[in-house]
Amino acid sequence: MAAERPGERAIIGPSITIKGDVTGEEDLLIQGRVEGKVDLAQHNVTVGANGRIKANIFGRSVTVEGEVDGDLHAEEQIAIRKSGRVRGNVSAPRVTIEDGAMFKGSIEMERKAAPRPVVGSAGAAAASPPPPVAGAPGSTVPPRPGEPKHPERSG
Amino acid sequence: MRVPWPFRRESPQGAGPRREFAEALDPQPPLYRSPTLKALVSRLSSETSYHILDLGVASGANVEFFSRFSGQLQIADLPDALASEELRSLLRTDPAAAFRRLLPVAWKQFDIVLAWDVLNYLSRDQFRCLATHVTSLCQPGALMFALVSTQKEMSGVPQVFKIVDEQTLLLQPRTTAVQLSPRFPPAEVERLMSGFSVVQSVVMRHGVREYLLVRH
């Protein structure tokens, strides 16, 4: 296998259409069309502004400037730029969506170490007891079948 | 002291929903304080995972905000669907079928629904069908945040609401065009949202009534 050269990446040009799976050991910029699976789990995948993808994409990080109809999975980060259009589900430790981007689908959220929202100490809203939120501590509402609502407390 | 209209406190009737003053950060949008968003966030726990249904346009700020909780955020982008002639036609002829097609599958039992201002862009029939469908997607106890126009005119398309912090929203208009507002009165909102009860209802200075509702 050829050694990876920093700063370089493979390119699928705008006139190229691939029907099938794409795998590899280097970063990839897609400006063409891909229908299948894109699996570069250890590398960065960029769907350029001209890219049109009907596929699930696996990468270390995934950046979308074009169109994707499929799910996105990244080890580190998914970024949907303002020109990006994504219909599918995304899963990554960090997901960013720029203003103007179109996204329709679900985002798996992993809790970040963000400051807790400050609950107002004054005012009736903070003083009144909360309604039962499904799965919340003390709630009588059971979690979804097969889905632990409090995985961090299950062990 | 007589309080001018935008800040007039409405007298609660019996045991009806609590009403509060609206405290605007600015006399005009886009940045304003949202006591209803604050009330919603105050009921959430960082120790709990939530499934959230966002009926509005995807916003990176809102994704970032809710990423402090674990769980899943489902973005439906109904404004995009409302812009499609095919779906508008289906909404006119068979709104129930349209919402079944537009919104996530029924096994998703959401804990939170962010309706933003989408309800203003629906007819009464469509409003009722959406409410019925969303009710079927939610757990009992699920919360819904909705904004209903009280002014004669409103933006020509649903706007983007970005959460700045737990009590502040940034309103991002997507057009300068305006259209007539349906001005759904509170009693009608409660009737159309038959699967939900109003927990809090606040009139904001810029002509929007915020609602926090809870699924029965």
CSV table of C-alpha atoms in Angstrom, one decimal:
chain,number,residue,atom,x,y,z
A,1,MET,CA,0.0,0.0,0.0
A,2,ALA,CA,1.3,3.4,-0.9
A,3,ALA,CA,2.2,5.7,2.0
A,4,GLU,CA,-0.4,8.4,2.6
A,5,ARG,CA,0.9,11.8,1.8
A,6,PRO,CA,-0.2,14.5,4.2
A,7,GLY,CA,-2.4,17.2,2.5
A,8,GLU,CA,-3.4,15.0,-0.4
A,9,ARG,CA,-6.6,13.3,-1.0
A,10,ALA,CA,-8.3,11.4,-3.7
A,11,ILE,CA,-10.9,13.1,-5.9
A,12,ILE,CA,-13.9,11.7,-7.6
A,13,GLY,CA,-14.4,14.3,-10.3
A,14,PRO,CA,-17.7,15.9,-11.4
A,15,SER,CA,-18.0,13.8,-14.5
A,16,ILE,CA,-17.6,10.5,-12.6
A,17,THR,CA,-20.5,8.3,-11.5
A,18,ILE,CA,-19.9,5.3,-9.3
A,19,LYS,CA,-22.6,2.7,-8.7
A,20,GLY,CA,-21.2,0.5,-5.9
A,21,ASP,CA,-19.1,0.7,-2.7
A,22,VAL,CA,-16.2,3.0,-2.3
A,23,THR,CA,-13.5,2.0,0.2
A,24,GLY,CA,-9.9,3.2,0.7
A,25,GLU,CA,-7.1,4.4,2.9
A,26,GLU,CA,-6.9,8.0,2.1
A,27,ASP,CA,-9.0,11.1,2.4
A,28,LEU,CA,-11.6,11.6,-0.4
A,29,LEU,CA,-13.3,14.6,-2.1
A,30,ILE,CA,-16.4,13.6,-4.0
A,31,GLN,CA,-17.5,16.0,-6.7
A,32,GLY,CA,-19.3,13.4,-8.8
A,33,ARG,CA,-22.1,11.0,-8.2
A,34,VAL,CA,-22.0,7.9,-6.0
A,35,GLU,CA,-24.7,5.4,-5.4
A,36,GLY,CA,-23.7,2.7,-3.0
A,37,LYS,CA,-21.7,2.9,0.2
A,38,VAL,CA,-18.7,5.1,1.0
A,39,ASP,CA,-16.6,3.6,3.7
A,40,LEU,CA,-13.4,5.4,4.7
A,41,ALA,CA,-13.8,5.0,8.4
A,42,GLN,CA,-10.3,6.2,9.2
A,43,HIS,CA,-10.2,9.1,6.8
A,44,ASN,CA,-11.9,12.4,6.0
A,45,VAL,CA,-14.7,12.4,3.4
A,46,THR,CA,-15.8,15.6,1.8
A,47,VAL,CA,-18.8,15.8,-0.5
A,48,GLY,CA,-18.0,18.8,-2.6
A,49,ALA,CA,-20.5,21.4,-3.9
A,50,ASN,CA,-21.0,19.3,-7.0
A,51,GLY,CA,-21.2,16.0,-5.3
A,52,ARG,CA,-24.5,14.0,-5.4
A,53,ILE,CA,-24.5,11.0,-3.1
A,54,LYS,CA,-27.1,8.3,-2.6
A,55,ALA,CA,-25.2,6.3,-0.1
A,56,ASN,CA,-24.4,5.9,3.5
A,57,ILE,CA,-21.0,7.5,4.3
A,58,PHE,CA,-18.6,6.3,7.0
A,59,GLY,CA,-15.5,8.5,7.8
A,60,ARG,CA,-13.4,9.9,10.5
A,61,SER,CA,-14.9,13.2,9.7
A,62,VAL,CA,-17.5,13.9,7.0
A,63,THR,CA,-18.1,17.3,5.5
A,64,VAL,CA,-21.0,18.0,3.1
A,65,GLU,CA,-21.2,20.9,0.7
A,66,GLY,CA,-23.3,19.1,-1.9
A,67,GLU,CA,-26.2,16.7,-1.6
A,68,VAL,CA,-26.5,13.5,0.3
A,69,ASP,CA,-29.4,11.1,0.5
A,70,GLY,CA,-28.2,8.6,3.1
A,71,ASP,CA,-26.9,8.3,6.6
A,72,LEU,CA,-23.7,9.8,7.8
A,73,HIS,CA,-21.5,8.2,10.4
A,74,ALA,CA,-18.2,9.8,11.7
A,75,GLU,CA,-15.7,9.0,14.4
A,76,GLU,CA,-15.0,12.6,15.1
A,77,GLN,CA,-17.2,15.2,13.3
A,78,ILE,CA,-19.9,15.8,10.8
A,79,ALA,CA,-20.2,19.3,9.2
A,80,ILE,CA,-23.0,20.3,6.9
A,81,ARG,CA,-22.0,23.5,5.2
A,82,LYS,CA,-24.4,26.2,4.1
A,83,SER,CA,-24.6,24.8,0.6
A,84,GLY,CA,-25.1,21.3,1.9
A,85,ARG,CA,-28.4,19.3,1.6
A,86,VAL,CA,-28.7,16.1,3.6
A,87,ARG,CA,-31.7,13.8,3.9
A,88,GLY,CA,-30.7,11.0,6.3
A,89,ASN,CA,-29.6,10.3,9.8
A,90,VAL,CA,-26.3,11.4,11.3
A,91,SER,CA,-24.2,10.1,14.1
A,92,ALA,CA,-21.0,11.6,15.4
A,93,PRO,CA,-19.6,13.1,18.6
A,94,ARG,CA,-19.8,16.5,17.1
A,95,VAL,CA,-22.3,17.7,14.5
A,96,THR,CA,-22.4,21.2,13.0
A,97,ILE,CA,-25.0,22.6,10.7
A,98,GLU,CA,-24.2,26.0,9.1
A,99,ASP,CA,-27.0,28.6,8.5
A,100,GLY,CA,-28.6,28.0,5.2
A,101,ALA,CA,-27.9,24.3,5.1
A,102,MET,CA,-30.8,21.9,4.6
A,103,PHE,CA,-31.0,18.9,6.8
A,104,LYS,CA,-33.9,16.5,7.3
A,105,GLY,CA,-33.4,13.5,9.5
A,106,SER,CA,-32.3,12.5,12.9
A,107,ILE,CA,-29.2,13.4,14.9
A,108,GLU,CA,-27.9,11.1,17.6
A,109,MET,CA,-26.8,13.3,20.4
A,110,GLU,CA,-24.0,12.4,22.8
A,111,ARG,CA,-24.0,14.5,25.9
A,112,LYS,CA,-21.3,17.1,26.0
A,113,ALA,CA,-19.7,18.7,29.1
A,114,ALA,CA,-21.7,21.9,28.5
A,115,PRO,CA,-22.7,24.1,31.4
A,116,ARG,CA,-26.1,23.2,32.7
A,117,PRO,CA,-28.9,25.6,31.8
A,118,VAL,CA,-29.5,27.9,34.6
A,119,VAL,CA,-33.0,27.3,36.0
A,120,GLY,CA,-34.6,30.5,37.1
A,121,SER,CA,-34.7,30.9,40.8
A,122,ALA,CA,-37.5,33.4,40.6
A,123,GLY,CA,-40.8,33.2,38.8
A,124,ALA,CA,-43.6,30.7,38.8
A,125,ALA,CA,-42.1,28.7,35.9
A,126,ALA,CA,-39.2,27.6,38.1
A,127,ALA,CA,-41.3,27.2,41.2
A,128,SER,CA,-44.0,25.0,39.8
A,129,PRO,CA,-43.4,21.2,39.8
A,130,PRO,CA,-42.5,19.9,36.4
A,131,PRO,CA,-45.0,17.7,34.5
A,132,PRO,CA,-43.9,14.1,34.1
A,133,VAL,CA,-41.5,13.9,31.2
A,134,ALA,CA,-41.2,10.5,29.8
A,135,GLY,CA,-38.3,8.6,31.2
A,136,ALA,CA,-37.4,11.4,33.6
A,137,PRO,CA,-36.4,10.7,37.1
A,138,GLY,CA,-39.5,10.0,39.1
A,139,SER,CA,-41.6,9.7,36.0
A,140,THR,CA,-44.2,7.0,35.9
A,141,VAL,CA,-43.9,6.9,32.2
A,142,PRO,CA,-41.9,3.9,31.2
A,143,PRO,CA,-39.0,4.1,28.7
A,144,ARG,CA,-39.5,2.9,25.2
A,145,PRO,CA,-39.5,-0.8,24.7
A,146,GLY,CA,-36.0,-1.9,24.2
A,147,GLU,CA,-34.5,1.5,24.7
A,148,PRO,CA,-33.0,2.2,28.1
A,149,LYS,CA,-33.7,5.8,29.0
A,150,HIS,CA,-31.0,6.1,31.6
A,151,PRO,CA,-28.1,4.0,30.2
A,152,GLU,CA,-25.7,5.8,32.5
A,153,ARG,CA,-27.5,4.5,35.5
A,154,SER,CA,-28.2,1.1,34.3
A,155,GLY,CA,-24.9,-0.3,35.4
B,1,MET,CA,-49.8,51.7,37.6
B,2,ARG,CA,-51.5,51.1,34.3
B,3,VAL,CA,-49.4,48.8,32.2
B,4,PRO,CA,-49.4,49.4,28.4
B,5,TRP,CA,-50.8,46.7,26.2
B,6,PRO,CA,-47.8,44.6,25.3
B,7,PHE,CA,-47.1,44.0,29.0
B,8,ARG,CA,-50.7,43.7,30.2
B,9,ARG,CA,-51.1,40.8,32.5
B,10,GLU,CA,-54.1,38.7,31.6
B,11,SER,CA,-56.2,37.7,34.4
B,12,PRO,CA,-56.2,34.0,34.9
B,13,GLN,CA,-59.6,32.5,34.7
B,14,GLY,CA,-60.2,29.9,37.3
B,15,ALA,CA,-57.6,27.1,37.3
B,16,GLY,CA,-56.6,27.8,33.7
B,17,PRO,CA,-53.1,28.0,32.3
B,18,ARG,CA,-50.7,30.3,34.1
B,19,ARG,CA,-49.9,33.5,32.2
B,20,GLU,CA,-46.9,35.8,32.6
B,21,PHE,CA,-45.5,39.0,31.4
B,22,ALA,CA,-43.3,38.8,28.3
B,23,GLU,CA,-40.0,40.5,28.8
B,24,ALA,CA,-38.5,41.5,25.5
B,25,LEU,CA,-34.8,42.1,25.2
B,26,ASP,CA,-35.5,44.4,22.3
B,27,PRO,CA,-38.7,46.1,21.2
B,28,GLN,CA,-38.4,44.3,17.9
B,29,PRO,CA,-37.2,40.9,16.9
B,30,PRO,CA,-34.9,39.3,16.1
B,31,LEU,CA,-33.4,38.8,19.6
B,32,TYR,CA,-35.9,38.3,22.4
B,33,ARG,CA,-36.3,36.7,25.7
B,34,SER,CA,-38.5,33.6,25.8
B,35,PRO,CA,-40.0,32.8,29.2
B,36,THR,CA,-41.6,29.7,27.6
B,37,LEU,CA,-38.4,28.3,26.3
B,38,LYS,CA,-37.0,28.9,29.8
B,39,ALA,CA,-39.9,27.0,31.3
B,40,LEU,CA,-39.3,24.2,28.9
B,41,VAL,CA,-35.6,23.9,29.6
B,42,SER,CA,-36.1,24.2,33.3
B,43,ARG,CA,-38.1,20.9,33.1
B,44,LEU,CA,-35.3,19.0,31.5
B,45,SER,CA,-32.5,17.1,33.2
B,46,SER,CA,-29.0,16.6,32.0
B,47,GLU,CA,-29.2,13.1,33.5
B,48,THR,CA,-32.0,12.1,31.1
B,49,SER,CA,-31.9,11.3,27.4
B,50,TYR,CA,-34.6,12.8,25.3
B,51,HIS,CA,-36.1,12.2,21.9
B,52,ILE,CA,-36.9,15.6,20.4
B,53,LEU,CA,-39.0,16.3,17.3
B,54,ASP,CA,-38.2,19.6,15.7
B,55,LEU,CA,-40.8,20.5,13.1
B,56,GLY,CA,-38.9,23.5,11.9
B,57,VAL,CA,-35.8,24.2,9.8
B,58,ALA,CA,-32.5,22.7,10.9
B,59,SER,CA,-30.4,25.1,12.9
B,60,GLY,CA,-26.9,24.5,14.0
B,61,ALA,CA,-27.4,26.6,17.1
B,62,ASN,CA,-30.4,24.4,18.2
B,63,VAL,CA,-28.4,21.2,17.5
B,64,GLU,CA,-25.6,22.6,19.6
B,65,PHE,CA,-28.0,23.6,22.4
B,66,PHE,CA,-29.7,20.3,22.7
B,67,SER,CA,-26.5,18.4,22.4
B,68,ARG,CA,-26.0,19.0,26.2
B,69,PHE,CA,-28.6,16.3,26.5
B,70,SER,CA,-28.2,12.8,25.2
B,71,GLY,CA,-30.8,11.3,22.9
B,72,GLN,CA,-32.0,12.0,19.5
B,73,LEU,CA,-33.0,15.1,17.6
B,74,GLN,CA,-35.3,14.5,14.7
B,75,ILE,CA,-35.6,17.4,12.3
B,76,ALA,CA,-38.7,17.3,10.1
B,77,ASP,CA,-38.3,20.6,8.3
B,78,LEU,CA,-42.0,21.1,7.6
B,79,PRO,CA,-41.3,24.5,6.1
B,80,ASP,CA,-39.4,22.8,3.3
B,81,ALA,CA,-42.4,20.4,2.8
B,82,LEU,CA,-44.8,23.4,2.7
B,83,ALA,CA,-42.8,24.8,-0.1
B,84,SER,CA,-43.4,21.8,-2.2
B,85,GLU,CA,-46.4,22.0,-4.5
B,86,GLU,CA,-46.8,18.2,-4.5
B,87,LEU,CA,-47.0,18.1,-0.7
B,88,ARG,CA,-49.1,21.3,-0.5
B,89,SER,CA,-51.6,19.5,-2.8
B,90,LEU,CA,-51.6,16.4,-0.6
B,91,LEU,CA,-52.0,18.6,2.5
B,92,ARG,CA,-55.1,20.1,0.9
B,93,THR,CA,-56.7,16.9,-0.1
B,94,ASP,CA,-55.6,14.5,2.6
B,95,PRO,CA,-53.7,16.2,5.4
B,96,ALA,CA,-53.6,13.1,7.6
B,97,ALA,CA,-51.9,11.2,4.9
B,98,ALA,CA,-49.5,14.1,4.3
B,99,PHE,CA,-48.4,14.2,7.9
B,100,ARG,CA,-48.0,10.4,8.1
B,101,ARG,CA,-45.7,10.8,5.1
B,102,LEU,CA,-43.9,13.8,6.3
B,103,LEU,CA,-43.3,12.9,9.9
B,104,PRO,CA,-41.3,10.1,11.4
B,105,VAL,CA,-42.6,6.6,11.8
B,106,ALA,CA,-45.1,6.0,14.6
B,107,TRP,CA,-42.9,4.0,16.9
B,108,LYS,CA,-40.9,7.1,17.7
B,109,GLN,CA,-42.2,8.2,21.0
B,110,PHE,CA,-41.0,11.8,21.4
B,111,ASP,CA,-40.5,13.6,24.7
B,112,ILE,CA,-40.3,17.1,23.3
B,113,VAL,CA,-41.8,18.7,20.2
B,114,LEU,CA,-40.5,22.0,18.9
B,115,ALA,CA,-43.3,23.4,16.6
B,116,TRP,CA,-41.9,26.9,16.4
B,117,ASP,CA,-44.2,29.0,14.2
B,118,VAL,CA,-45.2,26.2,11.8
B,119,LEU,CA,-48.8,26.0,13.1
B,120,ASN,CA,-49.5,29.5,11.7
B,121,TYR,CA,-49.1,28.1,8.2
B,122,LEU,CA,-51.7,25.4,8.4
B,123,SER,CA,-55.4,25.5,7.9
B,124,ARG,CA,-57.6,24.4,10.8
B,125,ASP,CA,-58.0,21.0,9.3
B,126,GLN,CA,-54.3,20.6,8.7
B,127,PHE,CA,-53.6,21.9,12.2
B,128,ARG,CA,-56.0,19.3,13.7
B,129,CYS,CA,-54.4,16.5,11.6
B,130,LEU,CA,-50.9,17.5,12.6
B,131,ALA,CA,-51.9,17.7,16.3
B,132,THR,CA,-53.5,14.3,16.1
B,133,HIS,CA,-50.5,12.8,14.4
B,134,VAL,CA,-48.0,14.4,16.7
B,135,THR,CA,-50.0,13.3,19.7
B,136,SER,CA,-49.6,9.7,18.5
B,137,LEU,CA,-45.9,10.2,18.2
B,138,CYS,CA,-45.5,11.5,21.8
B,139,GLN,CA,-45.2,9.9,25.2
B,140,PRO,CA,-47.7,11.0,27.8
B,141,GLY,CA,-46.0,13.9,29.6
B,142,ALA,CA,-44.2,15.0,26.4
B,143,LEU,CA,-43.8,18.8,26.1
B,144,MET,CA,-44.5,21.0,23.0
B,145,PHE,CA,-43.2,24.5,22.4
B,146,ALA,CA,-45.2,26.5,19.8
B,147,LEU,CA,-45.5,30.1,18.7
B,148,VAL,CA,-48.8,31.4,17.4
B,149,SER,CA,-49.1,34.8,15.7
B,150,THR,CA,-51.5,37.2,17.3
B,151,GLN,CA,-51.0,40.0,14.7
B,152,LYS,CA,-52.9,40.6,11.5
B,153,GLU,CA,-49.9,39.8,9.3
B,154,MET,CA,-46.9,37.5,9.6
B,155,SER,CA,-43.9,36.4,7.7
B,156,GLY,CA,-44.7,34.9,4.3
B,157,VAL,CA,-42.9,31.7,5.3
B,158,PRO,CA,-42.0,30.0,8.6
B,159,GLN,CA,-39.1,31.7,10.2
B,160,VAL,CA,-35.9,30.2,11.8
B,161,PHE,CA,-35.7,30.4,15.5
B,162,LYS,CA,-32.2,29.9,16.9
B,163,ILE,CA,-31.7,29.2,20.6
B,164,VAL,CA,-29.1,31.6,21.9
B,165,ASP,CA,-29.3,30.4,25.5
B,166,GLU,CA,-32.0,28.8,27.7
B,167,GLN,CA,-34.1,31.9,27.7
B,168,THR,CA,-33.2,33.8,24.5
B,169,LEU,CA,-34.2,33.2,20.9
B,170,LEU,CA,-32.8,34.8,17.8
B,171,LEU,CA,-35.5,35.2,15.1
B,172,GLN,CA,-34.1,34.8,11.6
B,173,PRO,CA,-36.7,35.8,8.9
B,174,ARG,CA,-36.3,34.0,5.6
B,175,THR,CA,-38.3,36.5,3.6
B,176,THR,CA,-39.5,40.1,3.7
B,177,ALA,CA,-42.9,39.0,2.2
B,178,VAL,CA,-45.8,38.9,4.6
B,179,GLN,CA,-49.2,37.2,4.6
B,180,LEU,CA,-52.3,37.3,6.6
B,181,SER,CA,-52.1,35.5,9.9
B,182,PRO,CA,-54.8,33.0,11.0
B,183,ARG,CA,-54.5,34.5,14.5
B,184,PHE,CA,-55.6,31.3,16.2
B,185,PRO,CA,-57.2,32.4,19.5
B,186,PRO,CA,-56.1,30.5,22.6
B,187,ALA,CA,-59.3,28.6,23.0
B,188,GLU,CA,-59.0,27.4,19.4
B,189,VAL,CA,-55.4,26.3,19.9
B,190,GLU,CA,-56.5,24.3,23.0
B,191,ARG,CA,-59.3,22.8,21.0
B,192,LEU,CA,-57.2,21.9,18.0
B,193,MET,CA,-54.4,20.5,20.2
B,194,SER,CA,-56.8,18.1,21.8
B,195,GLY,CA,-54.1,15.6,22.9
B,196,PHE,CA,-52.3,18.3,24.8
B,197,SER,CA,-53.0,20.7,27.6
B,198,VAL,CA,-51.7,24.2,27.9
B,199,VAL,CA,-49.1,24.6,30.7
B,200,GLN,CA,-48.1,28.1,30.0
B,201,SER,CA,-49.2,30.8,27.5
B,202,VAL,CA,-47.4,34.1,27.1
B,203,VAL,CA,-48.1,37.0,24.8
B,204,MET,CA,-44.8,38.5,23.5
B,205,ARG,CA,-44.3,42.1,22.6
B,206,HIS,CA,-43.8,41.4,18.9
B,207,GLY,CA,-47.2,39.8,18.4
B,208,VAL,CA,-46.5,36.2,19.1
B,209,ARG,CA,-48.1,34.0,21.8
B,210,GLU,CA,-45.8,31.4,23.1
B,211,TYR,CA,-47.3,28.1,24.3
B,212,LEU,CA,-45.9,25.3,26.4
B,213,LEU,CA,-48.2,22.3,26.2
B,214,VAL,CA,-48.0,18.9,27.7
B,215,ARG,CA,-49.3,15.6,26.2
B,216,HIS,CA,-52.1,14.1,28.3
